[in-house]
């Protein structure tokens, strides 16, 4: 999207101001959901309002506040658009995880599945339990690529001391 004459849409996107990407100062990521914020810029009761934006980082939750610095260039006779929004497509993934839990570690299985559901917003398709192994099939939607999601799943398993034998993401 370029040369916007309308408000930013409240959807996951990358935002640029004068073609410079907006980056989160805490986690250095660039995926935000922008929202319009109406601010009273004068003394209360006068009724002069100004539109600004609050964009929420989709990785750490930091809120970035900014205005629209677009302006009319009288010398050239045209309007200079500052804000651009690039909407991101959300990918759908199906994941198959075969992991080892041991004989007395059934609590870890439940904690691991709950953590995946919480972190990824995953839906469980199937859970099959063998002697000391569990085959878990889930699906979720995410902006990240396959490799990033593999790293996130493996990191979650490692924190819970779960040994993942096989991990397939399609």
PDB file of N, CA and C in Angstrom, residues 52-95:
ATOM      1  N   UNK A  52      -4.033  10.390  16.407  1.00  0.00           N
ATOM      2  CA  UNK A  52      -2.691   9.816  16.495  1.00  0.00           C
ATOM      3  C   UNK A  52      -2.850   8.305  16.397  1.00  0.00           C
ATOM      4  N   UNK A  53      -1.750   7.599  16.407  1.00  0.00           N
ATOM      5  CA  UNK A  53      -1.785   6.139  16.340  1.00  0.00           C
ATOM      6  C   UNK A  53      -1.045   5.527  17.511  1.00  0.00           C
ATOM      7  N   UNK A  54      -1.546   4.389  17.960  1.00  0.00           N
ATOM      8  CA  UNK A  54      -0.859   3.545  18.936  1.00  0.00           C
ATOM      9  C   UNK A  54      -0.746   2.182  18.259  1.00  0.00           C
ATOM     10  N   UNK A  55       0.487   1.730  18.036  1.00  0.00           N
ATOM     11  CA  UNK A  55       0.712   0.446  17.375  1.00  0.00           C
ATOM     12  C   UNK A  55       1.294  -0.526  18.392  1.00  0.00           C
ATOM     13  N   UNK A  56       0.702  -1.723  18.473  1.00  0.00           N
ATOM     14  CA  UNK A  56       1.111  -2.726  19.454  1.00  0.00           C
ATOM     15  C   UNK A  56       1.986  -3.762  18.773  1.00  0.00           C
ATOM     16  N   UNK A  57       3.200  -3.945  19.317  1.00  0.00           N
ATOM     17  CA  UNK A  57       4.128  -4.948  18.790  1.00  0.00           C
ATOM     18  C   UNK A  57       3.537  -6.339  19.018  1.00  0.00           C
ATOM     19  N   UNK A  58       3.557  -7.178  17.998  1.00  0.00           N
ATOM     20  CA  UNK A  58       2.960  -8.499  18.093  1.00  0.00           C
ATOM     21  C   UNK A  58       3.878  -9.545  18.692  1.00  0.00           C
ATOM     22  N   UNK A  59       5.087  -9.149  19.073  1.00  0.00           N
ATOM     23  CA  UNK A  59       6.010 -10.085  19.698  1.00  0.00           C
ATOM     24  C   UNK A  59       6.144  -9.836  21.197  1.00  0.00           C
ATOM     25  N   UNK A  60       6.270  -8.566  21.589  1.00  0.00           N
ATOM     26  CA  UNK A  60       6.495  -8.293  23.019  1.00  0.00           C
ATOM     27  C   UNK A  60       5.396  -7.443  23.651  1.00  0.00           C
ATOM     28  N   UNK A  61       4.518  -6.819  22.861  1.00  0.00           N
ATOM     29  CA  UNK A  61       3.416  -6.037  23.404  1.00  0.00           C
ATOM     30  C   UNK A  61       3.722  -4.566  23.648  1.00  0.00           C
ATOM     31  N   UNK A  62       4.924  -4.126  23.268  1.00  0.00           N
ATOM     32  CA  UNK A  62       5.272  -2.714  23.450  1.00  0.00           C
ATOM     33  C   UNK A  62       4.356  -1.859  22.578  1.00  0.00           C
ATOM     34  N   UNK A  63       3.955  -0.695  23.094  1.00  0.00           N
ATOM     35  CA  UNK A  63       3.088   0.205  22.348  1.00  0.00           C
ATOM     36  C   UNK A  63       3.921   1.368  21.827  1.00  0.00           C
ATOM     37  N   UNK A  64       3.826   1.605  20.549  1.00  0.00           N
ATOM     38  CA  UNK A  64       4.556   2.691  19.907  1.00  0.00           C
ATOM     39  C   UNK A  64       3.528   3.754  19.529  1.00  0.00           C
ATOM     40  N   UNK A  65       3.735   4.989  19.967  1.00  0.00           N
ATOM     41  CA  UNK A  65       2.832   6.095  19.664  1.00  0.00           C
ATOM     42  C   UNK A  65       3.457   6.955  18.570  1.00  0.00           C
ATOM     43  N   UNK A  66       2.653   7.335  17.579  1.00  0.00           N
ATOM     44  CA  UNK A  66       3.148   8.199  16.515  1.00  0.00           C
ATOM     45  C   UNK A  66       1.973   8.902  15.842  1.00  0.00           C
ATOM     46  N   UNK A  67       2.290   9.986  15.178  1.00  0.00           N
ATOM     47  CA  UNK A  67       1.284  10.728  14.434  1.00  0.00           C
ATOM     48  C   UNK A  67       1.504  10.547  12.950  1.00  0.00           C
ATOM     49  N   UNK A  68       0.691  11.186  12.166  1.00  0.00           N
ATOM     50  CA  UNK A  68       0.835  11.141  10.714  1.00  0.00           C
ATOM     51  C   UNK A  68       1.528  12.420  10.262  1.00  0.00           C
ATOM     52  N   UNK A  69       2.815  12.327   9.903  1.00  0.00           N
ATOM     53  CA  UNK A  69       3.543  13.532   9.497  1.00  0.00           C
ATOM     54  C   UNK A  69       3.363  13.897   8.024  1.00  0.00           C
ATOM     55  N   UNK A  70       2.357  13.351   7.358  1.00  0.00           N
ATOM     56  CA  UNK A  70       2.092  13.697   5.964  1.00  0.00           C
ATOM     57  C   UNK A  70       1.792  15.186   5.869  1.00  0.00           C
ATOM     58  N   UNK A  71       2.135  15.790   4.722  1.00  0.00           N
ATOM     59  CA  UNK A  71       1.933  17.227   4.582  1.00  0.00           C
ATOM     60  C   UNK A  71       1.752  17.597   3.117  1.00  0.00           C
ATOM     61  N   UNK A  72       1.245  18.806   2.917  1.00  0.00           N
ATOM     62  CA  UNK A  72       1.070  19.342   1.570  1.00  0.00           C
ATOM     63  C   UNK A  72       2.297  20.166   1.211  1.00  0.00           C
ATOM     64  N   UNK A  73       2.931  19.840   0.101  1.00  0.00           N
ATOM     65  CA  UNK A  73       4.105  20.572  -0.386  1.00  0.00           C
ATOM     66  C   UNK A  73       3.616  21.639  -1.357  1.00  0.00           C
ATOM     67  N   UNK A  74       3.585  22.894  -0.895  1.00  0.00           N
ATOM     68  CA  UNK A  74       3.055  23.994  -1.700  1.00  0.00           C
ATOM     69  C   UNK A  74       3.925  24.285  -2.916  1.00  0.00           C
ATOM     70  N   UNK A  75       5.224  24.079  -2.791  1.00  0.00           N
ATOM     71  CA  UNK A  75       6.122  24.352  -3.922  1.00  0.00           C
ATOM     72  C   UNK A  75       5.876  23.401  -5.091  1.00  0.00           C
ATOM     73  N   UNK A  76       5.688  22.144  -4.788  1.00  0.00           N
ATOM     74  CA  UNK A  76       5.462  21.138  -5.833  1.00  0.00           C
ATOM     75  C   UNK A  76       3.986  20.947  -6.142  1.00  0.00           C
ATOM     76  N   UNK A  77       3.125  21.415  -5.257  1.00  0.00           N
ATOM     77  CA  UNK A  77       1.693  21.321  -5.477  1.00  0.00           C
ATOM     78  C   UNK A  77       1.114  19.920  -5.281  1.00  0.00           C
ATOM     79  N   UNK A  78       1.764  19.113  -4.447  1.00  0.00           N
ATOM     80  CA  UNK A  78       1.216  17.781  -4.186  1.00  0.00           C
ATOM     81  C   UNK A  78       1.331  17.442  -2.707  1.00  0.00           C
ATOM     82  N   UNK A  79       0.625  16.393  -2.324  1.00  0.00           N
ATOM     83  CA  UNK A  79       0.584  15.958  -0.937  1.00  0.00           C
ATOM     84  C   UNK A  79       1.615  14.855  -0.745  1.00  0.00           C
ATOM     85  N   UNK A  80       2.450  14.983   0.270  1.00  0.00           N
ATOM     86  CA  UNK A  80       3.481  13.991   0.581  1.00  0.00           C
ATOM     87  C   UNK A  80       2.929  13.040   1.635  1.00  0.00           C
ATOM     88  N   UNK A  81       2.728  11.758   1.251  1.00  0.00           N
ATOM     89  CA  UNK A  81       2.215  10.754   2.177  1.00  0.00           C
ATOM     90  C   UNK A  81       3.360  10.167   2.974  1.00  0.00           C
ATOM     91  N   UNK A  82       3.232  10.144   4.278  1.00  0.00           N
ATOM     92  CA  UNK A  82       4.297   9.632   5.147  1.00  0.00           C
ATOM     93  C   UNK A  82       4.057   8.191   5.566  1.00  0.00           C
ATOM     94  N   UNK A  83       2.807   7.842   5.851  1.00  0.00           N
ATOM     95  CA  UNK A  83       2.501   6.516   6.390  1.00  0.00           C
ATOM     96  C   UNK A  83       2.163   5.522   5.286  1.00  0.00           C
ATOM     97  N   UNK A  84       2.769   4.364   5.379  1.00  0.00           N
ATOM     98  CA  UNK A  84       2.425   3.244   4.508  1.00  0.00           C
ATOM     99  C   UNK A  84       2.218   2.025   5.383  1.00  0.00           C
ATOM    100  N   UNK A  85       1.278   1.198   4.999  1.00  0.00           N
ATOM    101  CA  UNK A  85       0.967  -0.010   5.751  1.00  0.00           C
ATOM    102  C   UNK A  85       1.012  -1.195   4.793  1.00  0.00           C
ATOM    103  N   UNK A  86       1.736  -2.234   5.198  1.00  0.00           N
ATOM    104  CA  UNK A  86       1.855  -3.443   4.402  1.00  0.00           C
ATOM    105  C   UNK A  86       1.248  -4.588   5.218  1.00  0.00           C
ATOM    106  N   UNK A  87       0.057  -5.010   4.830  1.00  0.00           N
ATOM    107  CA  UNK A  87      -0.645  -6.059   5.559  1.00  0.00           C
ATOM    108  C   UNK A  87       0.068  -7.390   5.381  1.00  0.00           C
ATOM    109  N   UNK A  88       0.126  -8.162   6.445  1.00  0.00           N
ATOM    110  CA  UNK A  88       0.803  -9.456   6.412  1.00  0.00           C
ATOM    111  C   UNK A  88      -0.220 -10.579   6.313  1.00  0.00           C
ATOM    112  N   UNK A  89       0.116 -11.554   5.526  1.00  0.00           N
ATOM    113  CA  UNK A  89      -0.772 -12.706   5.415  1.00  0.00           C
ATOM    114  C   UNK A  89      -0.438 -13.704   6.519  1.00  0.00           C
ATOM    115  N   UNK A  90      -1.442 -14.264   7.097  1.00  0.00           N
ATOM    116  CA  UNK A  90      -1.272 -15.229   8.166  1.00  0.00           C
ATOM    117  C   UNK A  90      -1.253 -16.617   7.537  1.00  0.00           C
ATOM    118  N   UNK A  91      -0.217 -17.389   7.846  1.00  0.00           N
ATOM    119  CA  UNK A  91      -0.068 -18.730   7.292  1.00  0.00           C
ATOM    120  C   UNK A  91      -0.678 -19.749   8.244  1.00  0.00           C
ATOM    121  N   UNK A  92      -1.218 -20.817   7.676  1.00  0.00           N
ATOM    122  CA  UNK A  92      -1.798 -21.895   8.478  1.00  0.00           C
ATOM    123  C   UNK A  92      -0.847 -23.083   8.458  1.00  0.00           C
ATOM    124  N   UNK A  93      -0.606 -23.650   9.633  1.00  0.00           N
ATOM    125  CA  UNK A  93       0.334 -24.759   9.768  1.00  0.00           C
ATOM    126  C   UNK A  93      -0.333 -25.951  10.428  1.00  0.00           C
ATOM    127  N   UNK A  94       0.115 -27.144  10.014  1.00  0.00           N
ATOM    128  CA  UNK A  94      -0.236 -28.396  10.677  1.00  0.00           C
ATOM    129  C   UNK A  94       1.060 -28.977  11.206  1.00  0.00           C
ATOM    130  N   UNK A  95       1.050 -29.355  12.472  1.00  0.00           N
ATOM    131  CA  UNK A  95       2.267 -29.800  13.146  1.00  0.00           C
ATOM    132  C   UNK A  95       2.056 -31.196  13.712  1.00  0.00           C
TER     133      UNK A  95
END
